Amino acid sequence: MTDKLDKDPGPADTPPAGSVPPEAIRAIPVRHYGRWISAVVVIGLVVALIVAFSQGNVRWATVPEKLFDPSILRGVVNTIWISVTAMALGLALGVLFAVMRLSKNPVTSTIAWFYIWLFRGTPVYVQLLIWFNLALIFPILNLGFYKDEMTQVMTPFLAALLGLGLNEGAYMAEIVRAGIQSVDEGQTEASHALGMTRTQTMRRVVLPQAMRVIVPPTGNEFINMLKTSSLVVAVQYFDLLRAAQDIASTSFAVMEMFFVASIWYLALTSVFSIGQYYLERRYARGALRTLPPTPLQKIKAKLSSFSNSKAVA
């Protein structure tokens, strides 16, 4: 009896005689006129900018001609070298002063705080000039076992290294400190329970887990270092910008050489940005079960889907 009632439609379920079924719903997408207007405005501004530069007094043939000039290439190598060495110094100092800042010893934590406060609070350009003119305060460097004139010791490279590296160390100290504090305190307590010392715990447990937080801002700092290194012209270090200025002073192609330097800076930052992307993926493996596809993997997937759809057609 129950099965019969379930199978037989009731009066409410049967459509009335002569009724017409409703038409299918036609979904009309919302029109975003503002997007089209903003796109047209942006394209118009870009075209106007291109036209303005094309009609300007710029010798565009000089740009590709000087792009691989031996002097420019030497400046590129020196720019990479000073950026890498200054970043290495800053990273080492950052780890050291971050650990000192988190120390329970009031003396070491106060020294670390003072270092970070001093070098973050003064412009890097001023710091470069102070190191370069240090001979005005100390004409002779006397360390007991080593003695020489300060002008011989404080070379343009050393002044650039100290100015950029010490400044970067203050920023890296805060980045490393934030990464260390992101690790759960239970990890440290468990390590101490296993008999590890504070140094072993920091080196084997805390820092490897903190790298996931430290790496992204560190990559940004290095890319910023590549551009900030252009300030070393103030201490007469021969870098990319100095090479461009030297060529501009003899060829009178001032704006053209600035364009050459900008192209090289864009190329360097783009290459290192790719390296930063894959380095972040490496340290994200412990936090994500499935890593998102890389741009190359996305392109391969789209090409394979396109070829499969074409074969089916």
mmCIF file of C-alpha atoms in Angstrom:
data_model
loop_
_atom_site.group_PDB
_atom_site.id
_atom_site.type_symbol
_atom_site.label_atom_id
_atom_site.label_comp_id
_atom_site.label_asym_id
_atom_site.label_seq_id
_atom_site.Cartn_x
_atom_site.Cartn_y
_atom_site.Cartn_z
ATOM 1 C CA MET A 1 0.000 0.000 0.000
ATOM 2 C CA THR A 2 2.805 2.305 0.864
ATOM 3 C CA ASP A 3 4.654 1.516 -2.384
ATOM 4 C CA LYS A 4 1.566 2.319 -4.370
ATOM 5 C CA LEU A 5 1.173 5.686 -2.700
ATOM 6 C CA ASP A 6 4.814 6.463 -3.377
ATOM 7 C CA LYS A 7 4.555 5.610 -7.058
ATOM 8 C CA ASP A 8 1.221 7.238 -7.869
ATOM 9 C CA PRO A 9 1.417 11.020 -8.188
ATOM 10 C CA GLY A 10 -1.037 12.963 -6.155
ATOM 11 C CA PRO A 11 -3.299 15.713 -7.422
ATOM 12 C CA ALA A 12 -0.772 18.331 -6.486
ATOM 13 C CA ASP A 13 1.979 16.644 -8.554
ATOM 14 C CA THR A 14 0.047 16.363 -11.804
ATOM 15 C CA PRO A 15 0.258 19.508 -13.973
ATOM 16 C CA PRO A 16 -3.102 20.983 -14.891
ATOM 17 C CA ALA A 17 -4.475 20.145 -18.313
ATOM 18 C CA GLY A 18 -3.443 22.521 -21.067
ATOM 19 C CA SER A 19 -0.588 24.103 -19.072
ATOM 20 C CA VAL A 20 2.620 25.179 -20.881
ATOM 21 C CA PRO A 21 6.011 24.270 -19.322
ATOM 22 C CA PRO A 22 8.085 27.294 -18.287
ATOM 23 C CA GLU A 23 10.759 28.509 -20.647
ATOM 24 C CA ALA A 24 14.424 27.981 -19.920
ATOM 25 C CA ILE A 25 16.030 30.803 -17.954
ATOM 26 C CA ARG A 26 18.214 33.014 -20.126
ATOM 27 C CA ALA A 27 21.164 34.209 -18.068
ATOM 28 C CA ILE A 28 22.389 37.583 -19.294
ATOM 29 C CA PRO A 29 25.881 38.430 -18.059
ATOM 30 C CA VAL A 30 26.339 41.700 -16.237
ATOM 31 C CA ARG A 31 27.968 44.314 -18.426
ATOM 32 C CA HIS A 32 30.915 46.046 -16.815
ATOM 33 C CA TYR A 33 31.149 49.253 -18.787
ATOM 34 C CA GLY A 34 33.637 50.737 -16.324
ATOM 35 C CA ARG A 35 36.203 48.064 -17.161
ATOM 36 C CA TRP A 36 36.047 48.817 -20.857
ATOM 37 C CA ILE A 37 36.268 52.562 -20.277
ATOM 38 C CA SER A 38 39.277 52.220 -17.955
ATOM 39 C CA ALA A 39 40.977 49.850 -20.418
ATOM 40 C CA VAL A 40 40.513 52.330 -23.265
ATOM 41 C CA VAL A 41 41.867 55.166 -21.105
ATOM 42 C CA VAL A 42 44.947 53.169 -20.067
ATOM 43 C CA ILE A 43 45.674 52.073 -23.645
ATOM 44 C CA GLY A 44 45.299 55.667 -24.801
ATOM 45 C CA LEU A 45 47.771 56.898 -22.185
ATOM 46 C CA VAL A 46 50.286 54.194 -23.115
ATOM 47 C CA VAL A 47 50.000 55.041 -26.818
ATOM 48 C CA ALA A 48 50.403 58.749 -26.059
ATOM 49 C CA LEU A 49 53.522 58.016 -23.988
ATOM 50 C CA ILE A 50 55.029 55.901 -26.781
ATOM 51 C CA VAL A 51 54.301 58.584 -29.365
ATOM 52 C CA ALA A 52 55.824 61.263 -27.128
ATOM 53 C CA PHE A 53 59.066 59.318 -26.706
ATOM 54 C CA SER A 54 59.196 58.443 -30.409
ATOM 55 C CA GLN A 55 59.008 62.129 -31.311
ATOM 56 C CA GLY A 56 61.456 63.239 -28.627
ATOM 57 C CA ASN A 57 65.084 64.144 -29.191
ATOM 58 C CA VAL A 58 66.391 60.645 -28.448
ATOM 59 C CA ARG A 59 68.928 58.777 -30.561
ATOM 60 C CA TRP A 60 67.351 55.354 -30.216
ATOM 61 C CA ALA A 61 70.046 53.685 -32.311
ATOM 62 C CA THR A 62 72.545 54.426 -29.537
ATOM 63 C CA VAL A 63 70.672 52.236 -27.044
ATOM 64 C CA PRO A 64 71.271 48.840 -28.746
ATOM 65 C CA GLU A 65 74.709 50.019 -29.845
ATOM 66 C CA LYS A 66 75.865 50.667 -26.261
ATOM 67 C CA LEU A 67 73.866 47.911 -24.599
ATOM 68 C CA PHE A 68 76.775 45.429 -24.722
ATOM 69 C CA ASP A 69 79.606 47.910 -24.536
ATOM 70 C CA PRO A 70 82.612 46.415 -22.647
ATOM 71 C CA SER A 71 82.441 49.209 -20.089
ATOM 72 C CA ILE A 72 78.732 48.563 -19.516
ATOM 73 C CA LEU A 73 79.311 44.816 -19.132
ATOM 74 C CA ARG A 74 82.066 45.481 -16.608
ATOM 75 C CA GLY A 75 79.671 47.712 -14.686
ATOM 76 C CA VAL A 76 77.024 44.963 -14.727
ATOM 77 C CA VAL A 77 79.498 42.447 -13.277
ATOM 78 C CA ASN A 78 80.560 44.903 -10.562
ATOM 79 C CA THR A 79 76.930 45.669 -9.733
ATOM 80 C CA ILE A 80 76.148 41.972 -9.278
ATOM 81 C CA TRP A 81 79.313 41.477 -7.228
ATOM 82 C CA ILE A 82 78.710 44.350 -4.803
ATOM 83 C CA SER A 83 75.034 43.368 -4.468
ATOM 84 C CA VAL A 84 75.813 39.724 -3.680
ATOM 85 C CA THR A 85 78.624 40.475 -1.222
ATOM 86 C CA ALA A 86 76.668 43.235 0.549
ATOM 87 C CA MET A 87 73.618 40.977 0.789
ATOM 88 C CA ALA A 88 75.733 38.131 2.192
ATOM 89 C CA LEU A 89 77.166 40.493 4.815
ATOM 90 C CA GLY A 90 73.710 41.817 5.617
ATOM 91 C CA LEU A 91 72.262 38.310 5.947
ATOM 92 C CA ALA A 92 75.049 37.185 8.283
ATOM 93 C CA LEU A 93 74.666 40.295 10.425
ATOM 94 C CA GLY A 94 70.889 39.942 10.339
ATOM 95 C CA VAL A 95 70.965 36.410 11.748
ATOM 96 C CA LEU A 96 73.507 37.431 14.402
ATOM 97 C CA PHE A 97 71.667 40.526 15.613
ATOM 98 C CA ALA A 98 68.256 38.838 15.421
ATOM 99 C CA VAL A 99 69.483 36.155 17.818
ATOM 100 C CA MET A 100 71.050 38.838 20.002
ATOM 101 C CA ARG A 101 67.791 40.828 19.973
ATOM 102 C CA LEU A 102 65.866 37.762 21.188
ATOM 103 C CA SER A 103 68.464 36.955 23.838
ATOM 104 C CA LYS A 104 67.508 37.184 27.502
ATOM 105 C CA ASN A 105 70.801 38.927 28.178
ATOM 106 C CA PRO A 106 69.943 42.644 28.493
ATOM 107 C CA VAL A 107 73.385 43.742 27.264
ATOM 108 C CA THR A 108 73.316 41.817 23.977
ATOM 109 C CA SER A 109 69.660 42.627 23.318
ATOM 110 C CA THR A 110 70.308 46.341 23.926
ATOM 111 C CA ILE A 111 73.335 46.355 21.587
ATOM 112 C CA ALA A 112 71.264 44.651 18.887
ATOM 113 C CA TRP A 113 68.423 47.136 19.360
ATOM 114 C CA PHE A 114 70.845 50.077 19.112
ATOM 115 C CA TYR A 115 72.416 48.682 15.918
ATOM 116 C CA ILE A 116 69.028 48.216 14.262
ATOM 117 C CA TRP A 117 67.845 51.651 15.404
ATOM 118 C CA LEU A 118 70.975 53.403 14.141
ATOM 119 C CA PHE A 119 71.319 51.859 10.701
ATOM 120 C CA ARG A 120 67.608 51.786 9.922
ATOM 121 C CA GLY A 121 67.177 55.377 11.032
ATOM 122 C CA THR A 122 69.829 56.962 8.811
ATOM 123 C CA PRO A 123 69.830 57.080 4.973
ATOM 124 C CA VAL A 124 72.084 54.594 3.229
ATOM 125 C CA TYR A 125 73.456 57.417 1.075
ATOM 126 C CA VAL A 126 74.701 59.220 4.188
ATOM 127 C CA GLN A 127 76.227 56.009 5.523
ATOM 128 C CA LEU A 128 78.140 55.518 2.279
ATOM 129 C CA LEU A 129 79.550 59.031 2.483
ATOM 130 C CA ILE A 130 80.571 58.556 6.124
ATOM 131 C CA TRP A 131 82.520 55.386 5.360
ATOM 132 C CA PHE A 132 84.142 56.928 2.297
ATOM 133 C CA ASN A 133 85.265 60.022 4.246
ATOM 134 C CA LEU A 134 86.293 58.156 7.376
ATOM 135 C CA ALA A 135 89.898 59.315 6.820
ATOM 136 C CA LEU A 136 88.825 62.794 7.958
ATOM 137 C CA ILE A 137 88.319 61.345 11.452
ATOM 138 C CA PHE A 138 90.933 58.592 11.485
ATOM 139 C CA PRO A 139 93.794 59.483 9.122
ATOM 140 C CA ILE A 140 95.747 56.428 10.245
ATOM 141 C CA LEU A 141 94.240 53.008 10.912
ATOM 142 C CA ASN A 142 96.180 51.449 13.785
ATOM 143 C CA LEU A 143 95.006 48.049 14.976
ATOM 144 C CA GLY A 144 98.234 47.162 16.755
ATOM 145 C CA PHE A 145 99.086 44.319 14.407
ATOM 146 C CA TYR A 146 98.185 46.384 11.308
ATOM 147 C CA LYS A 147 98.836 50.045 10.550
ATOM 148 C CA ASP A 148 98.177 51.965 7.349
ATOM 149 C CA GLU A 149 96.657 55.170 6.028
ATOM 150 C CA MET A 150 92.864 55.133 6.023
ATOM 151 C CA THR A 151 92.752 56.353 2.430
ATOM 152 C CA GLN A 152 94.579 53.170 1.415
ATOM 153 C CA VAL A 153 92.359 50.923 3.514
ATOM 154 C CA MET A 154 88.948 52.439 2.769
ATOM 155 C CA THR A 155 88.788 51.680 -0.949
ATOM 156 C CA PRO A 156 85.619 52.440 -2.957
ATOM 157 C CA PHE A 157 84.678 48.749 -2.834
ATOM 158 C CA LEU A 158 85.113 48.518 0.951
ATOM 159 C CA ALA A 159 83.172 51.737 1.508
ATOM 160 C CA ALA A 160 80.351 50.430 -0.708
ATOM 161 C CA LEU A 161 80.383 47.034 1.022
ATOM 162 C CA LEU A 162 80.215 48.505 4.526
ATOM 163 C CA GLY A 163 77.645 51.122 3.605
ATOM 164 C CA LEU A 164 75.276 48.687 1.894
ATOM 165 C CA GLY A 165 75.991 45.607 4.038
ATOM 166 C CA LEU A 166 75.648 47.213 7.469
ATOM 167 C CA ASN A 167 72.469 48.977 6.426
ATOM 168 C CA GLU A 168 71.020 45.765 5.024
ATOM 169 C CA GLY A 169 71.969 43.885 8.197
ATOM 170 C CA ALA A 170 69.608 46.069 10.227
ATOM 171 C CA TYR A 171 66.650 45.254 7.966
ATOM 172 C CA MET A 172 67.547 41.568 7.777
ATOM 173 C CA ALA A 173 67.724 41.410 11.578
ATOM 174 C CA GLU A 174 64.057 42.364 11.792
ATOM 175 C CA ILE A 175 63.116 39.918 9.033
ATOM 176 C CA VAL A 176 64.978 37.046 10.700
ATOM 177 C CA ARG A 177 63.524 37.948 14.084
ATOM 178 C CA ALA A 178 60.003 37.804 12.669
ATOM 179 C CA GLY A 179 60.777 34.422 11.093
ATOM 180 C CA ILE A 180 62.155 33.008 14.345
ATOM 181 C CA GLN A 181 59.155 34.215 16.325
ATOM 182 C CA SER A 182 56.806 32.575 13.799
ATOM 183 C CA VAL A 183 58.036 29.118 14.920
ATOM 184 C CA ASP A 184 55.962 27.634 17.717
ATOM 185 C CA GLU A 185 57.660 27.693 21.116
ATOM 186 C CA GLY A 186 56.769 24.053 21.574
ATOM 187 C CA GLN A 187 59.441 23.197 18.986
ATOM 188 C CA THR A 188 62.097 24.792 21.191
ATOM 189 C CA GLU A 189 60.789 23.119 24.336
ATOM 190 C CA ALA A 190 60.771 19.723 22.631
ATOM 191 C CA SER A 191 64.340 20.244 21.415
ATOM 192 C CA HIS A 192 65.520 21.139 24.897
ATOM 193 C CA ALA A 193 63.740 18.067 26.236
ATOM 194 C CA LEU A 194 65.788 15.965 23.809
ATOM 195 C CA GLY A 195 68.989 17.415 25.247
ATOM 196 C CA MET A 196 69.816 19.957 22.514
ATOM 197 C CA THR A 197 71.595 23.157 23.420
ATOM 198 C CA ARG A 198 70.230 26.576 22.473
ATOM 199 C CA THR A 199 72.662 26.796 19.554
ATOM 200 C CA GLN A 200 71.718 23.338 18.254
ATOM 201 C CA THR A 201 68.027 24.131 18.630
ATOM 202 C CA MET A 202 68.411 27.372 16.701
ATOM 203 C CA ARG A 203 70.503 25.788 13.939
ATOM 204 C CA ARG A 204 68.677 22.470 13.512
ATOM 205 C CA VAL A 205 65.072 23.177 14.480
ATOM 206 C CA VAL A 206 64.104 26.856 14.536
ATOM 207 C CA LEU A 207 65.939 28.370 11.563
ATOM 208 C CA PRO A 208 64.963 25.626 9.033
ATOM 209 C CA GLN A 209 61.294 26.176 9.888
ATOM 210 C CA ALA A 210 61.651 29.950 9.922
ATOM 211 C CA MET A 211 63.083 29.968 6.391
ATOM 212 C CA ARG A 212 59.582 29.765 4.927
ATOM 213 C CA VAL A 213 58.856 33.167 6.459
ATOM 214 C CA ILE A 214 62.344 34.609 5.929
ATOM 215 C CA VAL A 215 62.885 33.758 2.245
ATOM 216 C CA PRO A 216 60.185 35.923 0.542
ATOM 217 C CA PRO A 217 61.169 39.254 2.143
ATOM 218 C CA THR A 218 64.851 38.346 1.782
ATOM 219 C CA GLY A 219 64.365 37.940 -1.961
ATOM 220 C CA ASN A 220 62.662 41.316 -2.081
ATOM 221 C CA GLU A 221 65.537 42.843 -0.127
ATOM 222 C CA PHE A 222 68.079 41.451 -2.584
ATOM 223 C CA ILE A 223 66.179 42.819 -5.572
ATOM 224 C CA ASN A 224 66.028 46.154 -3.789
ATOM 225 C CA MET A 225 69.776 45.851 -3.151
ATOM 226 C CA LEU A 226 70.414 45.573 -6.888
ATOM 227 C CA LYS A 227 68.764 48.945 -7.394
ATOM 228 C CA THR A 228 70.132 50.561 -4.247
ATOM 229 C CA SER A 229 73.649 49.642 -5.351
ATOM 230 C CA SER A 230 73.424 52.497 -7.863
ATOM 231 C CA LEU A 231 74.127 54.832 -4.923
ATOM 232 C CA VAL A 232 77.731 53.603 -4.768
ATOM 233 C CA VAL A 233 78.621 56.179 -7.433
ATOM 234 C CA ALA A 234 78.881 58.514 -4.441
ATOM 235 C CA VAL A 235 81.974 56.605 -3.248
ATOM 236 C CA GLN A 236 83.480 56.348 -6.758
ATOM 237 C CA TYR A 237 82.820 52.618 -7.112
ATOM 238 C CA PHE A 238 82.597 51.578 -10.745
ATOM 239 C CA ASP A 239 79.168 50.019 -11.218
ATOM 240 C CA LEU A 240 76.553 49.961 -13.974
ATOM 241 C CA LEU A 241 75.352 53.515 -13.391
ATOM 242 C CA ARG A 242 78.925 54.851 -13.212
ATOM 243 C CA ALA A 243 79.750 53.133 -16.519
ATOM 244 C CA ALA A 244 76.665 54.673 -18.137
ATOM 245 C CA GLN A 245 77.571 58.117 -16.824
ATOM 246 C CA ASP A 246 81.155 57.851 -18.082
ATOM 247 C CA ILE A 247 79.993 56.948 -21.580
ATOM 248 C CA ALA A 248 77.357 59.708 -21.495
ATOM 249 C CA SER A 249 79.962 62.319 -20.580
ATOM 250 C CA THR A 250 82.001 61.544 -23.702
ATOM 251 C CA SER A 251 79.263 60.696 -26.215
ATOM 252 C CA PHE A 252 76.733 63.309 -25.005
ATOM 253 C CA ALA A 253 74.060 60.588 -25.128
ATOM 254 C CA VAL A 254 72.853 61.210 -21.571
ATOM 255 C CA MET A 255 69.265 59.970 -21.756
ATOM 256 C CA GLU A 256 70.224 57.106 -24.056
ATOM 257 C CA MET A 257 72.745 55.786 -21.520
ATOM 258 C CA PHE A 258 70.192 56.091 -18.725
ATOM 259 C CA PHE A 259 67.889 53.930 -20.857
ATOM 260 C CA VAL A 260 70.711 51.396 -21.277
ATOM 261 C CA ALA A 261 71.252 51.266 -17.516
ATOM 262 C CA SER A 262 67.500 50.896 -16.917
ATOM 263 C CA ILE A 263 67.292 47.967 -19.353
ATOM 264 C CA TRP A 264 70.104 46.176 -17.550
ATOM 265 C CA TYR A 265 68.555 46.811 -14.126
ATOM 266 C CA LEU A 266 65.236 45.452 -15.399
ATOM 267 C CA ALA A 267 66.975 42.369 -16.794
ATOM 268 C CA LEU A 268 68.850 41.684 -13.544
ATOM 269 C CA THR A 269 65.808 42.107 -11.322
ATOM 270 C CA SER A 270 63.738 39.883 -13.634
ATOM 271 C CA VAL A 271 66.304 37.070 -13.558
ATOM 272 C CA PHE A 272 66.653 37.167 -9.782
ATOM 273 C CA SER A 273 62.860 37.390 -9.365
ATOM 274 C CA ILE A 274 62.578 34.050 -11.176
ATOM 275 C CA GLY A 275 65.164 32.580 -8.819
ATOM 276 C CA GLN A 276 63.260 33.950 -5.838
ATOM 277 C CA TYR A 277 60.051 32.324 -7.111
ATOM 278 C CA TYR A 278 61.562 28.842 -7.270
ATOM 279 C CA LEU A 279 63.352 29.298 -3.949
ATOM 280 C CA GLU A 280 60.037 30.158 -2.296
ATOM 281 C CA ARG A 281 58.497 27.027 -3.829
ATOM 282 C CA ARG A 282 61.283 24.927 -2.336
ATOM 283 C CA TYR A 283 60.679 26.174 1.207
ATOM 284 C CA ALA A 284 56.888 25.994 0.796
ATOM 285 C CA ARG A 285 56.968 22.218 0.313
ATOM 286 C CA GLY A 286 56.581 21.572 4.038
ATOM 287 C CA ALA A 287 53.572 23.876 4.377
ATOM 288 C CA LEU A 288 51.552 22.984 1.246
ATOM 289 C CA ARG A 289 50.467 19.482 0.311
ATOM 290 C CA THR A 290 50.260 20.330 -3.373
ATOM 291 C CA LEU A 291 52.343 23.124 -4.822
ATOM 292 C CA PRO A 292 50.665 25.356 -7.414
ATOM 293 C CA PRO A 293 51.849 24.799 -10.986
ATOM 294 C CA THR A 294 54.709 26.890 -12.268
ATOM 295 C CA PRO A 295 54.216 29.198 -15.279
ATOM 296 C CA LEU A 296 55.981 26.640 -17.501
ATOM 297 C CA GLN A 297 53.698 23.874 -16.240
ATOM 298 C CA LYS A 298 50.647 26.047 -16.941
ATOM 299 C CA ILE A 299 51.834 26.701 -20.500
ATOM 300 C CA LYS A 300 52.491 22.986 -21.079
ATOM 301 C CA ALA A 301 49.044 22.100 -19.713
ATOM 302 C CA LYS A 302 47.336 24.618 -22.002
ATOM 303 C CA LEU A 303 49.304 23.396 -25.023
ATOM 304 C CA SER A 304 48.483 19.756 -24.278
ATOM 305 C CA SER A 305 44.766 20.526 -23.811
ATOM 306 C CA PHE A 306 44.759 22.523 -27.063
ATOM 307 C CA SER A 307 46.449 19.673 -28.962
ATOM 308 C CA ASN A 308 44.047 17.100 -27.480
ATOM 309 C CA SER A 309 40.982 19.161 -28.417
ATOM 310 C CA LYS A 310 42.363 19.647 -31.908
ATOM 311 C CA ALA A 311 42.978 15.884 -32.294
ATOM 312 C CA VAL A 312 39.419 15.118 -31.173
ATOM 313 C CA ALA A 313 38.017 17.612 -33.696
#
